[in-house]
């Protein structure tokens, strides 16, 4: 059944909310009354049904495996949702006097302590609102550190396999981006990196484990060389799930790393947010981290905002400033801390182990029928990378395999990323999938590969067949953008 | 380890297929110096659900919560009543645990509500189109400044003194690194129009100006007509960016679009969202058709599927970082998905009638409270026109007074000293917000608290 | 995708619950240790996914129209769920000292006040657990009243169109059940009833509005005749939704009526319970009502249990006793009171009006293509009754129409009930459906009727086509009952 | 009127099609004397969601809740920790707002979990089959007595003195009207085996006896071996009905089935359910294959659909009232659907390991608490074997002592005087339940409360 839009079923006179009658007063709007809006209203029964039906057109972790490489779609514990809704967290205002929000500051401080200890780094900025925002935060701190030294370095080195956000962030911060090539084994070419490092290089942005799902064995050497050149190491923390509890990025020489609370620490993706991207800093970058900060003074939690930081020679006096209106994603902090406390130091270590075990199990259960470009370079970390060589001559492409997976009850894997591999398929099962689920997924993929090789190209090209929609015309959407509702649907044309 | 399905038997069998002697072996690429031999030291081990619940509840109980005390804070974050069905629906696993809708065939639920959201926001702001949301109002605001630079190819932004000081801070932080120029000044508590500097802004616009950023209602609650400012901007080739931090105002105050704004940004937390100590919130971003390709953030558009059925996709993504890498319009790669869903559902429940009634109720109660407070000797109401928030000047310094009220269990407003710590001229000022949520008893207690505050 | 049973995916060593380690103590189980159980466990991710997937095989009000006559499937407001979960209601023990549960007793007393006032009856027993339990309660009070008078009346008169529970309840209470015929207009035959009333008749059990969806215009006369014969009137309250706020059963002479809180007052059906069936009583039956009771004494709420009732000549001294272990369905009371307060006296009246309006709209929008046996006897109440005459000669039957509705996105209407009509279809839209939804439903039914008349009998016989299952073999299930899991599925045979 | 979608325009259009002049006209069959001309008098009008929330929250706040104070009550209702995922899942609209699964094609979700529930309950009780649940333990118990009459064609039930007195009351109430004979006696607080009368029951079984009903652990916490009693019942042609009111005991105590019970009934609230002031709860009902056609309540069975796929249906419904009318096995027509779902999910999360660990934790902590309390002069522990509940005899009357503890914020147990108001021999007795939910601090406060109670 097709679900109409609210504009097609609502009515401007109908409402699903009852309100007290307002007291009679003379308006003080200064004559600036609102013009007609054109908003439809629904009664509660209609709204509940509409959004329930809409929800059922989504795929989600709760429905099946979500093997989306580099995005870590793991189970979202329901305890975390319950905790985030405690009125003591959900119903406090960011500008309340700090004495009235000591528990909230304690929570932020507790989570900060965990993040610093797990990464082995001395400082963390909690306020960034998402991973990309965290990257920005890290790069701004790096730029502020260079400025403080009076240096105007212009270049940021980024490996070929970097996340798309990395160059975007560097460019946004005013840097020129230069790529560093990869070795045939899928790692950063250390020699090439060393050769390029120099007085114009501000930072190296690296992802480790990298986007091929491999750990950079030269990571310490990379950091040492970078530091020797007067530059800083920014690490993309998107893949922290592979090593949390087993490796501390601080021990690898990282200067700044954002942590996607919605990846490693399981705050829900929610269909595209909200995320949270705290950034840990080395001692070298700590003084430049953004405001605000929570500071624990024995029995009391203080909130360091503009006045304290700039007023009195504080540790944060050289902060590069404020990135968001308030204190960051409190709701996500509660969920992440709930997740972290539930696992503990032992459980988080187990998370990394099971995530890596699951990925290697998928890799070794499929590498005979699919092609794993780095399959011979040893174990992968938390994700298994395949390319499309095994599809040569079948007419079936990576995207066709992905769309065919939808019909089998799975979300597609990450496709065509990383760019260093042709027709990449990046599979991250995560630690919250059972062996039985993986066995079923493996069998499904083997079956699809067999069908592709058997010449059933038409089946793949037309997939998905069983989803709420067949393939959608993205070109039409971009060529004639319809970005808000108009009574005449383009589908009716 | 209640979230980990593998049993010891499973792990052994899997290592067997992999051909690895142990899990440790899978980590062999990690330099030996960085390999930890056991759990990270100095941290507790795993806890039962009940223990976690106890520990976090203990923290939560240490906070004074808005539902339990008379509560009158605003300044960019507002307490409104959200229908129970909103939270019920956003917790459905299909919404909560879904991903960014890059696979539209199995994400029509998310995409359709984003399309509804975009349309609602466009209509509320009086603009043609809106994006699928930004992190919050402050980041939406600075993105608007950058967008104005892309559109006008100029780099000087004039910020109204009535703009939320945190928004000013965020803009200053980021523009410092992008070499934009941001001009901002300290607000003045003009009688009748606190924080209003529209005439000064009009005078300051020059041929270098990319945009003027003005909040309406402004931080002090003042409501202004932006039409003349808009006209002057357009005359000079600059864009007018209007900022709205209280989305309920859209139900009562003439829309920025109707007053000529080119970009409208705002904080959508008031509808569907909670206070949540400042986040996650919801950045609103709207503009007109002609500028849509310079817009930051995700956009959802209508299209058709292979069978000709209406469907929705993320579109114009060539503007975005995951495609454009260093050429993207911004580095943003997340929106506030679930918060925008809450907004959409709450707004659908309200509808035009509900939103107008809600806004009318907010305004009327705010007028009542303002008049009662203004009657206290030692308390001056500075506002002429306002919506649901207004500024008082006390006979005493406001920040300690507000702290004392909180100690006594009344959250009486936001002292301007909290937001402008260095500014002696603002030290006696306090901003009070009134919504539909305060009871008559709450208001009586507020009035009594102010009476006491100015009497000592 | 097929969803396996937990016994097929779980493992006795796996668990989704972490627990504190128990202190070491010597067992005091007296040597009676538990033998092996055979219970599978799931981790939380597996459990959430399993039950999420299972849920998606259900139809529900949240998904679409549920036009189930006599069962009143209306919207369940989410506020009610939130209120029932307030710890002050959900987390109190039934045997706490009464001083520590004054708010709970106040809630029960408040709901009792609403129920008594809305029905115009002086007493209500809150403890019955469901509608049928309420019927039992009412009939036990009637029997206790006769016993108290030293009478041993043996017969209960029940109209042909009664709910199946009515005769079952009467028989359970030791009565002989005799049917009373209906008039051609679908009402109780008053003359036949009067003729049968006599010294052996204990009660008349009546449903009003009746199961044909019609109000009994002779109701007052029925009550008067019954009372004159020394018998009592029991009214089945299942259809109270049609008249709530507009008619008080007490004004019709009813002596006892159960109220399905999960029908009229919208506590959720929950896939078959829990319900709640408070019973209102006339002054004649009030002294016999069951324990316990809440009594308000000025500033304090008392709980009248066995001791008080039998100890001191209380108004409840002649109570027929206790029906349940504790105080009834507290969780349902909270939801019902939340619903009732939300509507208020004005809103409840509007409920009845809109429910009746919606039903008549359906009746008059379909009676030209379907046959409405009592369509000429005037308006219906909250449900519209059709029979299968319009299907004559098509080969399509009532159940085929019902199953075809499933494919169109609706729950079937009530079928083959009431029994007085051939191939009955009883449609109750309820007041929480919009005109747009009804228009779509009407169009769908008209379309199905047209297809049936056009000879598409095969389509109907094979329906549903689009549901999670095709028609199920109920005969097999009853002939070879498999009531708990065994490793070899019968489907595999 | 937020739940009513019809607008005034809709209503007018619909009356037009109906051909009725007004809605009043649709009610013309109602006798004029009974037609109300306006809203029922004496009742308030509709309220906003916020107002309802305030009013009900105010009532809720007047109760002393188990999470907020040291809590040690049992006697048929137990506080356990329920994982958050349980409540999340049962609130999914597809479960919450679905109907009794009479249309199996679109109710497989409900039917499959009922099948899982039945299997879990059968295994827990040690029986072959279980039904899809009853209202609660007390109604399940009386239904078992009626079933025993149907099976044995005898009408005399012997009730153990250790059976919950409310269950006895319910059985007496209903059997009064069905002319069954119920034999029950006042319990005796035997040292070492409070409430135990198994030897007396064995002696009392005669050729008229339909069944013996014995609770295990009994009301006083005593755990007994029922094997000999079962053997004697079978020898005499009677059925043994075992009652379990604390479902967690299934994880530690030998099952009734293993001890020879013919019918096992119980209260399932401990798993997945809340205290909820006594309801809704969950009646468990299990028996062996040979008696299944005499079982009351709904049953879900496995079958296949028209395409041969496994599916589930309600079955053997010829026993039920909606088919059999006056010939039904009972008049029950509802089960505790959603509560059985909560039970099933919680039990699936526990699994065998979790349930055993939970039971072991309950038992061990109960032993600890019992020993600490028994060490107080003036407090005697009466139990020999027990699971997580035990009986104390105080040197003072228990009911006022428990009330005083509650006034001081400690819910210290159930005084036997509450359950047996007339019985002087039990007046000093109190039953204390210990689960996984009490903290060490709770226990310290409990001990202190008892010390104070017996010292005055």
PDB file of N, CA and C in Angstrom, chain C residues 369 390-391 393-396 401 404-405 407-408 443-461 463 465-466:
ATOM      1  N   UNK C 369     -24.913  -1.961  -2.647  1.00  0.00           N
ATOM      2  CA  UNK C 369     -24.248  -3.094  -3.300  1.00  0.00           C
ATOM      3  C   UNK C 369     -24.140  -4.305  -2.388  1.00  0.00           C
ATOM      4  N   UNK C 390     -26.159 -10.726  -0.885  1.00  0.00           N
ATOM      5  CA  UNK C 390     -25.644 -10.093  -2.109  1.00  0.00           C
ATOM      6  C   UNK C 390     -24.591 -10.958  -2.812  1.00  0.00           C
ATOM      7  N   UNK C 391     -24.117 -11.984  -2.096  1.00  0.00           N
ATOM      8  CA  UNK C 391     -23.119 -12.878  -2.702  1.00  0.00           C
ATOM      9  C   UNK C 391     -23.749 -14.108  -3.349  1.00  0.00           C
ATOM     10  N   UNK C 393     -24.987 -16.869  -5.493  1.00  0.00           N
ATOM     11  CA  UNK C 393     -24.682 -17.230  -6.870  1.00  0.00           C
ATOM     12  C   UNK C 393     -23.282 -16.895  -7.316  1.00  0.00           C
ATOM     13  N   UNK C 394     -22.531 -16.158  -6.490  1.00  0.00           N
ATOM     14  CA  UNK C 394     -21.167 -15.793  -6.919  1.00  0.00           C
ATOM     15  C   UNK C 394     -20.162 -16.880  -6.572  1.00  0.00           C
ATOM     16  N   UNK C 395     -20.516 -17.759  -5.615  1.00  0.00           N
ATOM     17  CA  UNK C 395     -19.534 -18.731  -5.138  1.00  0.00           C
ATOM     18  C   UNK C 395     -18.619 -18.155  -4.088  1.00  0.00           C
ATOM     19  N   UNK C 396     -18.675 -16.865  -3.919  1.00  0.00           N
ATOM     20  CA  UNK C 396     -17.852 -16.190  -2.911  1.00  0.00           C
ATOM     21  C   UNK C 396     -18.638 -16.148  -1.610  1.00  0.00           C
ATOM     22  N   UNK C 401     -14.636 -12.808   1.377  1.00  0.00           N
ATOM     23  CA  UNK C 401     -14.577 -11.343   1.365  1.00  0.00           C
ATOM     24  C   UNK C 401     -13.619 -10.877   2.459  1.00  0.00           C
ATOM     25  N   UNK C 404     -10.060 -11.496   1.525  1.00  0.00           N
ATOM     26  CA  UNK C 404      -9.644 -10.590   0.446  1.00  0.00           C
ATOM     27  C   UNK C 404      -9.348  -9.198   0.992  1.00  0.00           C
ATOM     28  N   UNK C 405     -10.058  -8.820   2.044  1.00  0.00           N
ATOM     29  CA  UNK C 405      -9.791  -7.502   2.658  1.00  0.00           C
ATOM     30  C   UNK C 405      -8.358  -7.426   3.187  1.00  0.00           C
ATOM     31  N   UNK C 407      -5.711  -8.568   1.860  1.00  0.00           N
ATOM     32  CA  UNK C 407      -4.812  -8.161   0.773  1.00  0.00           C
ATOM     33  C   UNK C 407      -4.918  -6.672   0.472  1.00  0.00           C
ATOM     34  N   UNK C 408      -6.022  -6.077   0.832  1.00  0.00           N
ATOM     35  CA  UNK C 408      -6.206  -4.643   0.589  1.00  0.00           C
ATOM     36  C   UNK C 408      -5.685  -3.790   1.744  1.00  0.00           C
ATOM     37  N   UNK C 443     -14.639   2.283  -0.793  1.00  0.00           N
ATOM     38  CA  UNK C 443     -14.292   2.069  -2.204  1.00  0.00           C
ATOM     39  C   UNK C 443     -13.717   0.674  -2.401  1.00  0.00           C
ATOM     40  N   UNK C 444     -12.899   0.248  -1.453  1.00  0.00           N
ATOM     41  CA  UNK C 444     -12.309  -1.087  -1.552  1.00  0.00           C
ATOM     42  C   UNK C 444     -13.398  -2.158  -1.513  1.00  0.00           C
ATOM     43  N   UNK C 445     -14.321  -2.024  -0.577  1.00  0.00           N
ATOM     44  CA  UNK C 445     -15.374  -3.034  -0.470  1.00  0.00           C
ATOM     45  C   UNK C 445     -16.250  -3.028  -1.722  1.00  0.00           C
ATOM     46  N   UNK C 446     -16.549  -1.863  -2.228  1.00  0.00           N
ATOM     47  CA  UNK C 446     -17.371  -1.801  -3.446  1.00  0.00           C
ATOM     48  C   UNK C 446     -16.629  -2.488  -4.600  1.00  0.00           C
ATOM     49  N   UNK C 447     -15.348  -2.275  -4.641  1.00  0.00           N
ATOM     50  CA  UNK C 447     -14.551  -2.903  -5.687  1.00  0.00           C
ATOM     51  C   UNK C 447     -14.548  -4.436  -5.519  1.00  0.00           C
ATOM     52  N   UNK C 448     -14.420  -4.889  -4.289  1.00  0.00           N
ATOM     53  CA  UNK C 448     -14.429  -6.340  -4.054  1.00  0.00           C
ATOM     54  C   UNK C 448     -15.777  -6.939  -4.418  1.00  0.00           C
ATOM     55  N   UNK C 449     -16.838  -6.234  -4.059  1.00  0.00           N
ATOM     56  CA  UNK C 449     -18.168  -6.737  -4.403  1.00  0.00           C
ATOM     57  C   UNK C 449     -18.302  -6.852  -5.919  1.00  0.00           C
ATOM     58  N   UNK C 450     -17.804  -5.855  -6.609  1.00  0.00           N
ATOM     59  CA  UNK C 450     -17.878  -5.888  -8.069  1.00  0.00           C
ATOM     60  C   UNK C 450     -17.093  -7.071  -8.630  1.00  0.00           C
ATOM     61  N   UNK C 451     -15.931  -7.313  -8.042  1.00  0.00           N
ATOM     62  CA  UNK C 451     -15.131  -8.445  -8.526  1.00  0.00           C
ATOM     63  C   UNK C 451     -15.835  -9.770  -8.233  1.00  0.00           C
ATOM     64  N   UNK C 452     -16.441  -9.854  -7.062  1.00  0.00           N
ATOM     65  CA  UNK C 452     -17.161 -11.091  -6.717  1.00  0.00           C
ATOM     66  C   UNK C 452     -18.290 -11.324  -7.709  1.00  0.00           C
ATOM     67  N   UNK C 453     -19.011 -10.258  -8.001  1.00  0.00           N
ATOM     68  CA  UNK C 453     -20.153 -10.398  -8.917  1.00  0.00           C
ATOM     69  C   UNK C 453     -19.677 -10.634 -10.342  1.00  0.00           C
ATOM     70  N   UNK C 454     -18.457 -10.224 -10.635  1.00  0.00           N
ATOM     71  CA  UNK C 454     -17.900 -10.442 -11.976  1.00  0.00           C
ATOM     72  C   UNK C 454     -17.343 -11.851 -12.145  1.00  0.00           C
ATOM     73  N   UNK C 455     -17.467 -12.664 -11.090  1.00  0.00           N
ATOM     74  CA  UNK C 455     -17.069 -14.060 -11.255  1.00  0.00           C
ATOM     75  C   UNK C 455     -15.631 -14.377 -10.921  1.00  0.00           C
ATOM     76  N   UNK C 456     -14.952 -13.479 -10.240  1.00  0.00           N
ATOM     77  CA  UNK C 456     -13.534 -13.759  -9.918  1.00  0.00           C
ATOM     78  C   UNK C 456     -13.418 -14.620  -8.659  1.00  0.00           C
ATOM     79  N   UNK C 457     -14.148 -15.688  -8.642  1.00  0.00           N
ATOM     80  CA  UNK C 457     -14.240 -16.476  -7.421  1.00  0.00           C
ATOM     81  C   UNK C 457     -12.886 -17.076  -7.010  1.00  0.00           C
ATOM     82  N   UNK C 458     -12.070 -17.420  -8.002  1.00  0.00           N
ATOM     83  CA  UNK C 458     -10.781 -18.026  -7.662  1.00  0.00           C
ATOM     84  C   UNK C 458      -9.903 -17.071  -6.864  1.00  0.00           C
ATOM     85  N   UNK C 459      -9.934 -15.816  -7.274  1.00  0.00           N
ATOM     86  CA  UNK C 459      -9.152 -14.809  -6.540  1.00  0.00           C
ATOM     87  C   UNK C 459      -9.542 -14.806  -5.060  1.00  0.00           C
ATOM     88  N   UNK C 460     -10.818 -14.865  -4.807  1.00  0.00           N
ATOM     89  CA  UNK C 460     -11.286 -14.792  -3.418  1.00  0.00           C
ATOM     90  C   UNK C 460     -10.950 -16.073  -2.648  1.00  0.00           C
ATOM     91  N   UNK C 461     -11.131 -17.206  -3.304  1.00  0.00           N
ATOM     92  CA  UNK C 461     -10.911 -18.473  -2.605  1.00  0.00           C
ATOM     93  C   UNK C 461      -9.456 -18.609  -2.160  1.00  0.00           C
ATOM     94  N   UNK C 463      -7.454 -16.059  -1.452  1.00  0.00           N
ATOM     95  CA  UNK C 463      -7.005 -14.938  -0.620  1.00  0.00           C
ATOM     96  C   UNK C 463      -6.804 -15.425   0.816  1.00  0.00           C
ATOM     97  N   UNK C 465      -3.438 -13.257  -0.526  1.00  0.00           N
ATOM     98  CA  UNK C 465      -2.264 -13.529  -1.351  1.00  0.00           C
ATOM     99  C   UNK C 465      -1.024 -12.821  -0.806  1.00  0.00           C
ATOM    100  N   UNK C 466      -1.241 -11.682  -0.138  1.00  0.00           N
ATOM    101  CA  UNK C 466      -0.117 -10.794   0.196  1.00  0.00           C
ATOM    102  C   UNK C 466       0.224 -10.802   1.677  1.00  0.00           C
TER     103      UNK C 466
END
